[in-house]
Amino acid sequence: MSVVEQYARAQIVTDEDVQVLEEKGAVPVVLRYDPDIDPRAVCIRLPGPHEWSFSRSLLEQGLRAPAGSGEVRVWPCGRVQAVVEFHSAQGTAVVQFETKTLIRFLRRTYMAAATPVHS
């Protein structure tokens, strides 16, 4: 199966855990899906050593209604944005994405998972 890696920009709403912002504005984010590692998980990597893996279905559910508990929570924010909240021992990072970016990424993950492997 194919790895899906999508580069995006996101707004860090709080940065207690992610001390990477010298300026206000969007930061680069990597959305990654590797079905060989876990076909049910996605990964979001923020600048620095900050990376979270969590259920792909949680991301999908959170685009429609608040979802998640524990370390990762996702919810819609208005009509065009979504929020992903990450909790760790160091604090909380709240990251705001354009919903269409996350939808495009999810579509690509489902297409990659459906692609047959040729030997």
Coordinates of C-alpha atoms in Angstrom, one line a residue:
M1 CA 0.0 0.0 0.0
S2 CA 1.1 3.6 -0.6
V3 CA 2.2 6.1 2.1
V4 CA 0.3 9.3 1.9
E5 CA 2.1 12.4 3.0
Q6 CA 0.5 15.8 2.7
Y7 CA 2.1 19.1 3.7
A8 CA -0.3 21.8 5.0
R9 CA -0.4 25.0 7.0
A10 CA -2.2 25.3 10.3
Q11 CA -2.8 27.9 12.9
I12 CA -1.5 27.1 16.4
V13 CA -4.2 28.5 18.7
T14 CA -2.3 27.7 21.9
D15 CA 1.4 26.8 22.1
E16 CA 2.0 25.7 25.7
D17 CA 3.4 22.4 24.4
V18 CA 4.6 23.6 21.1
Q19 CA 7.1 26.3 21.8
V20 CA 8.0 26.9 18.1
L21 CA 6.3 30.2 17.3
E22 CA 8.4 33.3 16.9
E23 CA 5.7 35.0 14.9
K24 CA 1.9 34.8 14.6
G25 CA 0.4 33.0 11.7
A26 CA 0.3 29.6 10.1
V27 CA 3.0 26.9 10.7
P28 CA 3.9 24.0 8.4
V29 CA 2.3 20.7 9.3
V30 CA 2.8 17.2 7.9
L31 CA -0.2 14.9 7.6
R32 CA 0.9 11.3 7.2
Y33 CA -0.8 7.9 6.6
D34 CA 1.3 4.7 6.4
P35 CA -0.9 1.7 6.1
D36 CA 2.1 -0.6 6.5
I37 CA 2.6 0.7 10.1
D38 CA -1.1 1.0 11.0
P39 CA -3.9 1.1 8.4
R40 CA -6.3 2.6 11.0
A41 CA -4.1 5.5 12.1
V42 CA -3.0 8.9 10.8
C43 CA -0.1 11.1 12.1
I44 CA 0.1 14.8 12.4
R45 CA 3.6 16.3 12.8
L46 CA 4.0 19.9 14.0
P47 CA 7.3 21.8 13.8
G48 CA 9.9 20.4 16.1
P49 CA 9.7 17.0 17.7
H50 CA 5.9 17.1 18.1
E51 CA 4.1 14.2 16.4
W52 CA 0.9 12.5 17.3
S53 CA -0.6 9.3 15.8
F54 CA -4.3 8.6 16.3
S55 CA -7.3 6.9 14.8
R56 CA -8.2 7.9 11.2
S57 CA -11.8 7.4 12.1
L58 CA -11.4 10.0 15.0
L59 CA -10.3 12.6 12.5
E60 CA -13.2 11.8 10.2
Q61 CA -15.8 11.9 13.0
G62 CA -14.4 15.1 14.4
L63 CA -15.0 16.9 11.2
R64 CA -18.8 16.5 11.7
A65 CA -19.1 16.7 15.5
P66 CA -16.8 16.8 18.5
A67 CA -15.0 13.5 18.9
G68 CA -12.2 12.0 21.0
S69 CA -11.0 11.9 24.5
G70 CA -7.7 11.5 26.2
E71 CA -4.7 12.7 24.2
V72 CA -6.5 13.8 20.9
R73 CA -9.8 15.6 20.4
V74 CA -11.2 16.9 17.1
W75 CA -14.1 19.1 16.4
P76 CA -15.6 21.4 13.7
C77 CA -15.0 25.1 14.1
G78 CA -17.5 27.0 12.0
R79 CA -18.2 25.9 8.4
V80 CA -14.7 25.9 7.0
Q81 CA -12.3 25.1 9.9
A82 CA -11.6 22.2 12.3
V83 CA -9.7 22.0 15.5
V84 CA -7.4 19.2 16.6
E85 CA -6.4 19.4 20.3
F86 CA -3.4 17.4 21.5
H87 CA -2.7 16.7 25.2
S88 CA 0.7 15.6 26.6
A89 CA 2.5 15.8 29.9
Q90 CA 4.0 19.1 28.8
G91 CA 0.7 20.8 28.1
T92 CA -1.9 21.2 25.3
A93 CA -1.5 22.2 21.7
V94 CA -4.7 23.4 19.9
V95 CA -4.2 23.5 16.1
Q96 CA -6.7 24.9 13.6
F97 CA -6.9 23.6 10.1
E98 CA -9.0 24.3 7.0
T99 CA -11.6 21.5 6.9
K100 CA -11.0 21.0 3.2
T101 CA -7.3 20.2 3.9
L102 CA -8.2 17.4 6.3
I103 CA -11.0 16.1 3.9
R104 CA -8.5 16.0 1.0
F105 CA -6.0 14.1 3.2
L106 CA -8.6 11.6 4.4
R107 CA -9.8 11.0 0.8
R108 CA -6.2 10.3 -0.2
T109 CA -5.8 7.8 2.7
Y110 CA -8.8 5.9 1.6
M111 CA -7.7 5.8 -2.0
A112 CA -4.2 4.6 -0.9
A113 CA -5.8 1.9 1.2
A114 CA -8.0 0.7 -1.7
T115 CA -5.1 0.6 -4.2
P116 CA -4.1 -3.1 -4.8
V117 CA -0.5 -4.0 -4.3
H118 CA 1.2 -5.4 -7.4
S119 CA 4.2 -7.8 -7.0

